[in-house]
Each structure stands twice: as structure tokens, then as C-alpha cells.
Amino acid sequence: MNKKLIKRYTTLGILFFLPVLFLLMLFPAKHHYNPLDVVHENILDLNNFTSEDNKDVELKDHITVLGFLGTNPMNNAIAASNLKELVYDKFKGFKKFQIVLLLPNGTQDEVNLLKKEIKSYEDLKYWHFVYGTESDIKAVFNSLKSRSPLQDDLSTHDVYIVDKDLKQRGRLDDRTDGEKEKKKPAYPLYAYNCIEVAEIKNKMSADDLRVLFQEYREKRKGNFDSSTRRANDLKQTNEQ
């Protein structure tokens, strides 16, 4: 056979089989998928809260980023702006995704000013400001696992991920690769600071929320197996 033909067929064969081989290598990887850790359960829903348009806003059956803006929401305008630009703008429109911010009754006028700061010309369809009493706000906050207390004005720069089953998601082990290599003690990540751009951008937006959405996609496909997470959780507990 002509050497040119042999070379041509060999090249075509390589071009055809390399993508197939690559896909075969990826196929088993999905069975080792690790979902986002459950760090706490039984988060209170928003039964006693009211929204701006008097529609029911619930955490159940939604993927929620939950925050607390307090009695002076304009004081938290930077945190709210970071949340919108780095999280909301990226995930708005994803099925059942929402951002919910809790505020005391009577802060509606200041919230309108805040909305002008962060809204620009975009629709905040999946962004909800909801209002309740001081005791109701504290009750929801106290149902979360937190790394710092709620401020006296009922605010915090931290936001929390709550899944469709009212479970708080985060990281049971937030060590860097370098810290793991040095075998430093594990420490968790329960919340994400909206003032710390690197934390909300790189950890929450780029990694953790993306992983959580992938988990629900796997569940819809019937490919999700929670035994992987349970095994990993037990392993981490035993190592601590």
C-alpha cells in the first residue's frame, strides 16, 4: 500500500479514536462525584415573614443563598452589591435558585434605596427582600450553623447556602491543599463573607454552588448516590 495512504489512514484513526478514548476515561469518573457537605439540618423556613409583593417566599424546595441585612440595610450596600455581581448575576435563572435577604419590619424605605444601588437595569426576579420581627429573624439565624453571632442591628456580612430540604450546605473541611499536606487540623466553612471577594467568588460561586447544582442534576438523572458523601463524612470525622 502506498506510504501516503498508510500515513493518512493512521492519522484518521488517531483522530477518531482519541476522542472516544477520552470519553471512556471520563465515563467512570461520574461515579466518584462528591456533593457539597451538609453542615447542619432543620433550618427554619420563612412562615412568619412577608415579602414586598405579599407573595410567599419559602426556603423549602429551593436552592437559597440566605442573608441578613439588619435595621440599616444601606450600611451593607457593599456586601449586597458583591452578592449580586458575583453570585446572583451568575446563577439567576437556574431552576429553583433564589437569594433571600431577611430584614426587620419598617426597613422598606431604606431597602428601596438599596435596590437603586444594586439593581441597575436588571430584573431582580430571583432576589427577595422579606420582612419579619426581631424574634423571627433571630430564630432563623439561630437555626443555622454560624461562625460569628448576629450583630445587634440584626445584620451579618455572612450568607448561607440552604438546599431544597432545608439543610445548610458548606464545607466540613476547608483546609487548603498545603494545610492538608502539613496535616493541620480540619476546620469547617459554614458561611461566606460577602465583603471578602475571594471567598464569595472563588469558594461560593466558582465551587460550592456549582457543585450543589451538579448534585441536583445528578439526582434528576438518577445517578446520585449519597453513600459517597456519607463515607467521606465518616472518614473526615475519624481523622479529626
PDB file of C-alpha atoms in Angstrom:
ATOM      1  CA  MET A   1       0.000   0.000   0.000  1.00  0.00           C
ATOM      2  CA  ASN A   2       1.154   3.499  -0.743  1.00  0.00           C
ATOM      3  CA  LYS A   3       3.012   5.018   2.204  1.00  0.00           C
ATOM      4  CA  LYS A   4       0.974   8.204   1.849  1.00  0.00           C
ATOM      5  CA  LEU A   5      -2.274   6.230   2.178  1.00  0.00           C
ATOM      6  CA  ILE A   6      -0.951   4.377   5.229  1.00  0.00           C
ATOM      7  CA  LYS A   7       0.022   7.675   6.843  1.00  0.00           C
ATOM      8  CA  ARG A   8      -3.361   9.186   6.019  1.00  0.00           C
ATOM      9  CA  TYR A   9      -5.350   6.262   7.460  1.00  0.00           C
ATOM     10  CA  THR A  10      -3.161   6.177  10.550  1.00  0.00           C
ATOM     11  CA  THR A  11      -3.763   9.876  11.161  1.00  0.00           C
ATOM     12  CA  LEU A  12      -7.501   9.483  10.628  1.00  0.00           C
ATOM     13  CA  GLY A  13      -7.566   6.528  13.006  1.00  0.00           C
ATOM     14  CA  ILE A  14      -5.814   8.511  15.719  1.00  0.00           C
ATOM     15  CA  LEU A  15      -8.133  11.486  15.243  1.00  0.00           C
ATOM     16  CA  PHE A  16     -11.160   9.202  15.534  1.00  0.00           C
ATOM     17  CA  PHE A  17     -10.120   7.044  18.497  1.00  0.00           C
ATOM     18  CA  LEU A  18      -8.535   9.700  20.722  1.00  0.00           C
ATOM     19  CA  PRO A  19     -11.879  11.469  21.487  1.00  0.00           C
ATOM     20  CA  VAL A  20     -13.539   8.085  22.067  1.00  0.00           C
ATOM     21  CA  LEU A  21     -10.759   7.082  24.460  1.00  0.00           C
ATOM     22  CA  PHE A  22     -11.074  10.419  26.275  1.00  0.00           C
ATOM     23  CA  LEU A  23     -14.828   9.932  26.755  1.00  0.00           C
ATOM     24  CA  LEU A  24     -14.291   6.387  28.034  1.00  0.00           C
ATOM     25  CA  MET A  25     -11.846   7.744  30.602  1.00  0.00           C
ATOM     26  CA  LEU A  26     -14.348  10.359  31.760  1.00  0.00           C
ATOM     27  CA  PHE A  27     -17.304   7.976  31.965  1.00  0.00           C
ATOM     28  CA  PRO A  28     -16.409   6.198  35.220  1.00  0.00           C
ATOM     29  CA  ALA A  29     -15.423   9.491  36.858  1.00  0.00           C
ATOM     30  CA  LYS A  30     -19.041  10.488  37.412  1.00  0.00           C
ATOM     31  CA  HIS A  31     -19.464   7.610  39.850  1.00  0.00           C
ATOM     32  CA  HIS A  32     -16.952   9.296  42.169  1.00  0.00           C
ATOM     33  CA  TYR A  33     -18.840  12.591  42.305  1.00  0.00           C
ATOM     34  CA  ASN A  34     -18.617  14.270  45.721  1.00  0.00           C
ATOM     35  CA  PRO A  35     -21.529  16.573  46.599  1.00  0.00           C
ATOM     36  CA  LEU A  36     -21.392  19.651  48.795  1.00  0.00           C
ATOM     37  CA  ASP A  37     -21.288  18.800  52.504  1.00  0.00           C
ATOM     38  CA  VAL A  38     -24.309  19.078  54.760  1.00  0.00           C
ATOM     39  CA  VAL A  39     -23.079  21.113  57.733  1.00  0.00           C
ATOM     40  CA  HIS A  40     -26.412  21.496  59.550  1.00  0.00           C
ATOM     41  CA  GLU A  41     -30.054  20.434  59.213  1.00  0.00           C
ATOM     42  CA  ASN A  42     -33.584  21.571  60.033  1.00  0.00           C
ATOM     43  CA  ILE A  43     -33.187  25.219  59.036  1.00  0.00           C
ATOM     44  CA  LEU A  44     -36.332  27.189  59.855  1.00  0.00           C
ATOM     45  CA  ASP A  45     -38.499  28.209  56.915  1.00  0.00           C
ATOM     46  CA  LEU A  46     -39.967  31.691  56.479  1.00  0.00           C
ATOM     47  CA  ASN A  47     -43.550  31.064  57.595  1.00  0.00           C
ATOM     48  CA  ASN A  48     -43.861  34.289  59.594  1.00  0.00           C
ATOM     49  CA  PHE A  49     -42.222  36.604  57.037  1.00  0.00           C
ATOM     50  CA  THR A  50     -43.779  38.792  54.350  1.00  0.00           C
ATOM     51  CA  SER A  51     -42.302  39.795  51.007  1.00  0.00           C
ATOM     52  CA  GLU A  52     -42.568  43.104  49.182  1.00  0.00           C
ATOM     53  CA  ASP A  53     -45.283  41.836  46.850  1.00  0.00           C
ATOM     54  CA  ASN A  54     -47.029  39.774  49.553  1.00  0.00           C
ATOM     55  CA  LYS A  55     -46.120  36.539  47.775  1.00  0.00           C
ATOM     56  CA  ASP A  56     -44.988  33.511  49.726  1.00  0.00           C
ATOM     57  CA  VAL A  57     -41.204  33.165  49.812  1.00  0.00           C
ATOM     58  CA  GLU A  58     -40.071  29.767  51.076  1.00  0.00           C
ATOM     59  CA  LEU A  59     -36.725  28.053  51.506  1.00  0.00           C
ATOM     60  CA  LYS A  60     -38.209  24.589  51.044  1.00  0.00           C
ATOM     61  CA  ASP A  61     -37.780  23.202  47.515  1.00  0.00           C
ATOM     62  CA  HIS A  62     -35.354  25.993  46.564  1.00  0.00           C
ATOM     63  CA  ILE A  63     -31.600  26.434  46.419  1.00  0.00           C
ATOM     64  CA  THR A  64     -31.228  29.553  48.521  1.00  0.00           C
ATOM     65  CA  VAL A  65     -28.484  31.985  49.378  1.00  0.00           C
ATOM     66  CA  LEU A  66     -29.747  33.399  52.666  1.00  0.00           C
ATOM     67  CA  GLY A  67     -28.576  36.667  54.227  1.00  0.00           C
ATOM     68  CA  PHE A  68     -29.393  39.183  56.962  1.00  0.00           C
ATOM     69  CA  LEU A  69     -29.278  42.916  56.189  1.00  0.00           C
ATOM     70  CA  GLY A  70     -30.409  44.301  59.548  1.00  0.00           C
ATOM     71  CA  THR A  71     -32.065  47.543  60.599  1.00  0.00           C
ATOM     72  CA  ASN A  72     -29.807  49.716  58.401  1.00  0.00           C
ATOM     73  CA  PRO A  73     -29.547  47.874  55.082  1.00  0.00           C
ATOM     74  CA  MET A  74     -27.684  50.694  53.347  1.00  0.00           C
ATOM     75  CA  ASN A  75     -24.780  50.026  55.725  1.00  0.00           C
ATOM     76  CA  ASN A  76     -24.472  46.673  53.963  1.00  0.00           C
ATOM     77  CA  ALA A  77     -24.655  48.032  50.411  1.00  0.00           C
ATOM     78  CA  ILE A  78     -21.161  46.783  49.511  1.00  0.00           C
ATOM     79  CA  ALA A  79     -21.969  43.266  50.694  1.00  0.00           C
ATOM     80  CA  ALA A  80     -25.241  43.302  48.758  1.00  0.00           C
ATOM     81  CA  SER A  81     -23.512  44.596  45.605  1.00  0.00           C
ATOM     82  CA  ASN A  82     -20.857  41.875  45.794  1.00  0.00           C
ATOM     83  CA  LEU A  83     -23.575  39.288  46.264  1.00  0.00           C
ATOM     84  CA  LYS A  84     -25.413  40.484  43.198  1.00  0.00           C
ATOM     85  CA  GLU A  85     -22.404  40.776  40.906  1.00  0.00           C
ATOM     86  CA  LEU A  86     -20.570  37.629  41.959  1.00  0.00           C
ATOM     87  CA  VAL A  87     -23.442  35.255  42.738  1.00  0.00           C
ATOM     88  CA  TYR A  88     -26.850  36.452  41.571  1.00  0.00           C
ATOM     89  CA  ASP A  89     -25.759  37.532  38.091  1.00  0.00           C
ATOM     90  CA  LYS A  90     -24.090  34.149  37.586  1.00  0.00           C
ATOM     91  CA  PHE A  91     -26.886  31.871  38.759  1.00  0.00           C
ATOM     92  CA  LYS A  92     -30.109  33.812  38.139  1.00  0.00           C
ATOM     93  CA  GLY A  93     -32.428  31.752  36.011  1.00  0.00           C
ATOM     94  CA  PHE A  94     -31.162  28.413  37.322  1.00  0.00           C
ATOM     95  CA  LYS A  95     -34.081  26.246  38.318  1.00  0.00           C
ATOM     96  CA  LYS A  96     -35.281  26.973  41.870  1.00  0.00           C
ATOM     97  CA  PHE A  97     -32.359  29.306  42.660  1.00  0.00           C
ATOM     98  CA  GLN A  98     -33.038  32.378  44.784  1.00  0.00           C
ATOM     99  CA  ILE A  99     -31.384  34.933  47.015  1.00  0.00           C
ATOM    100  CA  VAL A 100     -33.354  35.789  50.156  1.00  0.00           C
ATOM    101  CA  LEU A 101     -32.407  38.624  52.496  1.00  0.00           C
ATOM    102  CA  LEU A 102     -34.135  38.997  55.869  1.00  0.00           C
ATOM    103  CA  LEU A 103     -34.877  42.418  57.351  1.00  0.00           C
ATOM    104  CA  PRO A 104     -36.881  43.821  60.275  1.00  0.00           C
ATOM    105  CA  ASN A 105     -40.301  45.325  59.626  1.00  0.00           C
ATOM    106  CA  GLY A 106     -40.082  49.051  58.918  1.00  0.00           C
ATOM    107  CA  THR A 107     -36.937  48.985  56.763  1.00  0.00           C
ATOM    108  CA  GLN A 108     -38.843  49.013  53.454  1.00  0.00           C
ATOM    109  CA  ASP A 109     -37.967  52.620  52.543  1.00  0.00           C
ATOM    110  CA  GLU A 110     -34.246  52.078  53.039  1.00  0.00           C
ATOM    111  CA  VAL A 111     -34.455  48.846  51.038  1.00  0.00           C
ATOM    112  CA  ASN A 112     -35.835  50.857  48.115  1.00  0.00           C
ATOM    113  CA  LEU A 113     -32.686  52.980  48.242  1.00  0.00           C
ATOM    114  CA  LEU A 114     -30.544  49.855  48.369  1.00  0.00           C
ATOM    115  CA  LYS A 115     -32.288  48.407  45.341  1.00  0.00           C
ATOM    116  CA  LYS A 116     -31.372  51.503  43.338  1.00  0.00           C
ATOM    117  CA  GLU A 117     -27.747  50.910  44.321  1.00  0.00           C
ATOM    118  CA  ILE A 118     -27.607  47.301  43.123  1.00  0.00           C
ATOM    119  CA  LYS A 119     -30.369  46.873  40.555  1.00  0.00           C
ATOM    120  CA  SER A 120     -29.173  48.971  37.584  1.00  0.00           C
ATOM    121  CA  TYR A 121     -31.448  47.940  34.725  1.00  0.00           C
ATOM    122  CA  GLU A 122     -31.792  44.290  35.624  1.00  0.00           C
ATOM    123  CA  ASP A 123     -34.773  42.418  36.952  1.00  0.00           C
ATOM    124  CA  LEU A 124     -34.370  41.048  40.491  1.00  0.00           C
ATOM    125  CA  LYS A 125     -36.890  38.290  39.863  1.00  0.00           C
ATOM    126  CA  TYR A 126     -34.973  35.703  41.897  1.00  0.00           C
ATOM    127  CA  TRP A 127     -33.891  38.139  44.614  1.00  0.00           C
ATOM    128  CA  HIS A 128     -36.267  38.550  47.567  1.00  0.00           C
ATOM    129  CA  PHE A 129     -36.308  41.004  50.456  1.00  0.00           C
ATOM    130  CA  VAL A 130     -38.516  39.598  53.207  1.00  0.00           C
ATOM    131  CA  TYR A 131     -39.579  41.222  56.449  1.00  0.00           C
ATOM    132  CA  GLY A 132     -40.264  39.901  59.930  1.00  0.00           C
ATOM    133  CA  THR A 133     -39.987  40.616  63.624  1.00  0.00           C
ATOM    134  CA  GLU A 134     -36.712  40.708  65.501  1.00  0.00           C
ATOM    135  CA  SER A 135     -37.523  37.429  67.240  1.00  0.00           C
ATOM    136  CA  ASP A 136     -38.369  35.681  63.957  1.00  0.00           C
ATOM    137  CA  ILE A 137     -35.122  36.871  62.350  1.00  0.00           C
ATOM    138  CA  LYS A 138     -33.107  35.649  65.334  1.00  0.00           C
ATOM    139  CA  ALA A 139     -34.935  32.321  65.262  1.00  0.00           C
ATOM    140  CA  VAL A 140     -33.965  31.699  61.631  1.00  0.00           C
ATOM    141  CA  PHE A 141     -30.375  32.768  62.287  1.00  0.00           C
ATOM    142  CA  ASN A 142     -30.123  30.546  65.356  1.00  0.00           C
ATOM    143  CA  SER A 143     -31.287  27.557  63.313  1.00  0.00           C
ATOM    144  CA  LEU A 144     -28.151  27.966  61.162  1.00  0.00           C
ATOM    145  CA  LYS A 145     -24.633  26.857  61.946  1.00  0.00           C
ATOM    146  CA  SER A 146     -22.655  30.116  62.074  1.00  0.00           C
ATOM    147  CA  ARG A 147     -19.088  31.178  62.723  1.00  0.00           C
ATOM    148  CA  SER A 148     -19.952  34.535  64.284  1.00  0.00           C
ATOM    149  CA  PRO A 149     -23.043  35.916  66.053  1.00  0.00           C
ATOM    150  CA  LEU A 150     -25.676  38.161  64.538  1.00  0.00           C
ATOM    151  CA  GLN A 151     -24.872  41.838  65.143  1.00  0.00           C
ATOM    152  CA  ASP A 152     -27.030  43.998  67.407  1.00  0.00           C
ATOM    153  CA  ASP A 153     -28.649  45.531  64.326  1.00  0.00           C
ATOM    154  CA  LEU A 154     -29.651  42.011  63.130  1.00  0.00           C
ATOM    155  CA  SER A 155     -27.118  42.011  60.300  1.00  0.00           C
ATOM    156  CA  THR A 156     -24.112  39.977  59.222  1.00  0.00           C
ATOM    157  CA  HIS A 157     -21.825  40.049  56.199  1.00  0.00           C
ATOM    158  CA  ASP A 158     -22.097  36.254  56.021  1.00  0.00           C
ATOM    159  CA  VAL A 159     -24.530  34.472  53.726  1.00  0.00           C
ATOM    160  CA  TYR A 160     -25.589  30.839  53.924  1.00  0.00           C
ATOM    161  CA  ILE A 161     -26.466  28.131  51.413  1.00  0.00           C
ATOM    162  CA  VAL A 162     -29.717  26.286  52.196  1.00  0.00           C
ATOM    163  CA  ASP A 163     -30.791  23.413  49.965  1.00  0.00           C
ATOM    164  CA  LYS A 164     -34.237  22.210  48.926  1.00  0.00           C
ATOM    165  CA  ASP A 165     -34.587  20.046  52.038  1.00  0.00           C
ATOM    166  CA  LEU A 166     -33.801  22.868  54.483  1.00  0.00           C
ATOM    167  CA  LYS A 167     -30.269  21.600  55.010  1.00  0.00           C
ATOM    168  CA  GLN A 168     -27.374  24.026  55.331  1.00  0.00           C
ATOM    169  CA  ARG A 169     -24.540  23.320  52.917  1.00  0.00           C
ATOM    170  CA  GLY A 170     -20.872  24.226  53.167  1.00  0.00           C
ATOM    171  CA  ARG A 171     -17.553  22.537  53.829  1.00  0.00           C
ATOM    172  CA  LEU A 172     -16.714  20.207  56.678  1.00  0.00           C
ATOM    173  CA  ASP A 173     -13.052  20.613  55.760  1.00  0.00           C
ATOM    174  CA  ASP A 174     -11.990  23.984  54.348  1.00  0.00           C
ATOM    175  CA  ARG A 175      -8.244  23.387  54.542  1.00  0.00           C
ATOM    176  CA  THR A 176      -6.074  24.324  51.585  1.00  0.00           C
ATOM    177  CA  ASP A 177      -4.019  21.627  49.856  1.00  0.00           C
ATOM    178  CA  GLY A 178      -0.953  22.987  51.618  1.00  0.00           C
ATOM    179  CA  GLU A 179      -2.624  22.728  55.018  1.00  0.00           C
ATOM    180  CA  LYS A 180      -3.662  19.151  54.272  1.00  0.00           C
ATOM    181  CA  GLU A 181      -0.112  18.234  53.275  1.00  0.00           C
ATOM    182  CA  LYS A 182       1.111  19.648  56.578  1.00  0.00           C
ATOM    183  CA  LYS A 183      -1.668  17.654  58.304  1.00  0.00           C
ATOM    184  CA  LYS A 184      -3.094  20.694  60.041  1.00  0.00           C
ATOM    185  CA  PRO A 185      -6.419  20.152  61.885  1.00  0.00           C
ATOM    186  CA  ALA A 186      -9.561  20.322  59.739  1.00  0.00           C
ATOM    187  CA  TYR A 187     -11.866  23.307  60.127  1.00  0.00           C
ATOM    188  CA  PRO A 188     -15.315  23.897  58.561  1.00  0.00           C
ATOM    189  CA  LEU A 189     -16.812  26.619  56.397  1.00  0.00           C
ATOM    190  CA  TYR A 190     -20.416  27.308  57.373  1.00  0.00           C
ATOM    191  CA  ALA A 191     -20.907  30.707  55.714  1.00  0.00           C
ATOM    192  CA  TYR A 192     -19.440  33.007  53.067  1.00  0.00           C
ATOM    193  CA  ASN A 193     -18.399  36.591  53.792  1.00  0.00           C
ATOM    194  CA  CYS A 194     -19.722  38.973  51.132  1.00  0.00           C
ATOM    195  CA  ILE A 195     -17.062  41.553  51.947  1.00  0.00           C
ATOM    196  CA  GLU A 196     -14.292  39.023  51.281  1.00  0.00           C
ATOM    197  CA  VAL A 197     -14.445  38.972  47.486  1.00  0.00           C
ATOM    198  CA  ALA A 198     -12.096  35.994  47.154  1.00  0.00           C
ATOM    199  CA  GLU A 199     -14.248  33.899  49.493  1.00  0.00           C
ATOM    200  CA  ILE A 200     -17.565  34.615  47.817  1.00  0.00           C
ATOM    201  CA  LYS A 201     -16.144  34.500  44.291  1.00  0.00           C
ATOM    202  CA  ASN A 202     -13.740  31.573  44.459  1.00  0.00           C
ATOM    203  CA  LYS A 203     -15.296  29.368  47.129  1.00  0.00           C
ATOM    204  CA  MET A 204     -19.021  30.037  46.967  1.00  0.00           C
ATOM    205  CA  SER A 205     -19.641  30.990  43.359  1.00  0.00           C
ATOM    206  CA  ALA A 206     -16.921  29.140  41.454  1.00  0.00           C
ATOM    207  CA  ASP A 207     -17.023  25.944  43.513  1.00  0.00           C
ATOM    208  CA  ASP A 208     -19.706  25.275  46.116  1.00  0.00           C
ATOM    209  CA  LEU A 209     -22.882  26.486  44.401  1.00  0.00           C
ATOM    210  CA  ARG A 210     -21.751  24.924  41.132  1.00  0.00           C
ATOM    211  CA  VAL A 211     -21.227  21.592  42.933  1.00  0.00           C
ATOM    212  CA  LEU A 212     -24.676  21.819  44.535  1.00  0.00           C
ATOM    213  CA  PHE A 213     -26.378  22.436  41.187  1.00  0.00           C
ATOM    214  CA  GLN A 214     -24.477  19.456  39.777  1.00  0.00           C
ATOM    215  CA  GLU A 215     -25.777  17.311  42.644  1.00  0.00           C
ATOM    216  CA  TYR A 216     -29.371  18.136  41.770  1.00  0.00           C
ATOM    217  CA  ARG A 217     -28.706  17.474  38.084  1.00  0.00           C
ATOM    218  CA  GLU A 218     -27.352  14.044  39.034  1.00  0.00           C
ATOM    219  CA  LYS A 219     -30.434  13.420  41.168  1.00  0.00           C
ATOM    220  CA  ARG A 220     -32.737  14.225  38.251  1.00  0.00           C
ATOM    221  CA  LYS A 221     -30.789  11.796  36.071  1.00  0.00           C
ATOM    222  CA  GLY A 222     -30.946   9.122  38.748  1.00  0.00           C
ATOM    223  CA  ASN A 223     -27.136   8.996  39.041  1.00  0.00           C
ATOM    224  CA  PHE A 224     -26.762  10.459  42.520  1.00  0.00           C
ATOM    225  CA  ASP A 225     -25.627   8.191  45.358  1.00  0.00           C
ATOM    226  CA  SER A 226     -25.454   9.807  48.792  1.00  0.00           C
ATOM    227  CA  SER A 227     -23.382   6.919  50.157  1.00  0.00           C
ATOM    228  CA  THR A 228     -20.274   8.638  48.756  1.00  0.00           C
ATOM    229  CA  ARG A 229     -20.884  11.696  50.898  1.00  0.00           C
ATOM    230  CA  ARG A 230     -21.694   9.616  53.977  1.00  0.00           C
ATOM    231  CA  ALA A 231     -18.477   7.637  53.555  1.00  0.00           C
ATOM    232  CA  ASN A 232     -16.422  10.796  53.156  1.00  0.00           C
ATOM    233  CA  ASP A 233     -18.079  12.436  56.167  1.00  0.00           C
ATOM    234  CA  LEU A 234     -17.300   9.416  58.332  1.00  0.00           C
ATOM    235  CA  LYS A 235     -13.704   9.391  57.112  1.00  0.00           C
ATOM    236  CA  GLN A 236     -13.262  13.098  57.924  1.00  0.00           C
ATOM    237  CA  THR A 237     -14.817  12.610  61.369  1.00  0.00           C
ATOM    238  CA  ASN A 238     -12.459   9.747  62.129  1.00  0.00           C
ATOM    239  CA  GLU A 239      -9.425  11.759  61.014  1.00  0.00           C
ATOM    240  CA  GLN A 240     -10.185  14.696  63.323  1.00  0.00           C
TER     241      GLN A 240
END
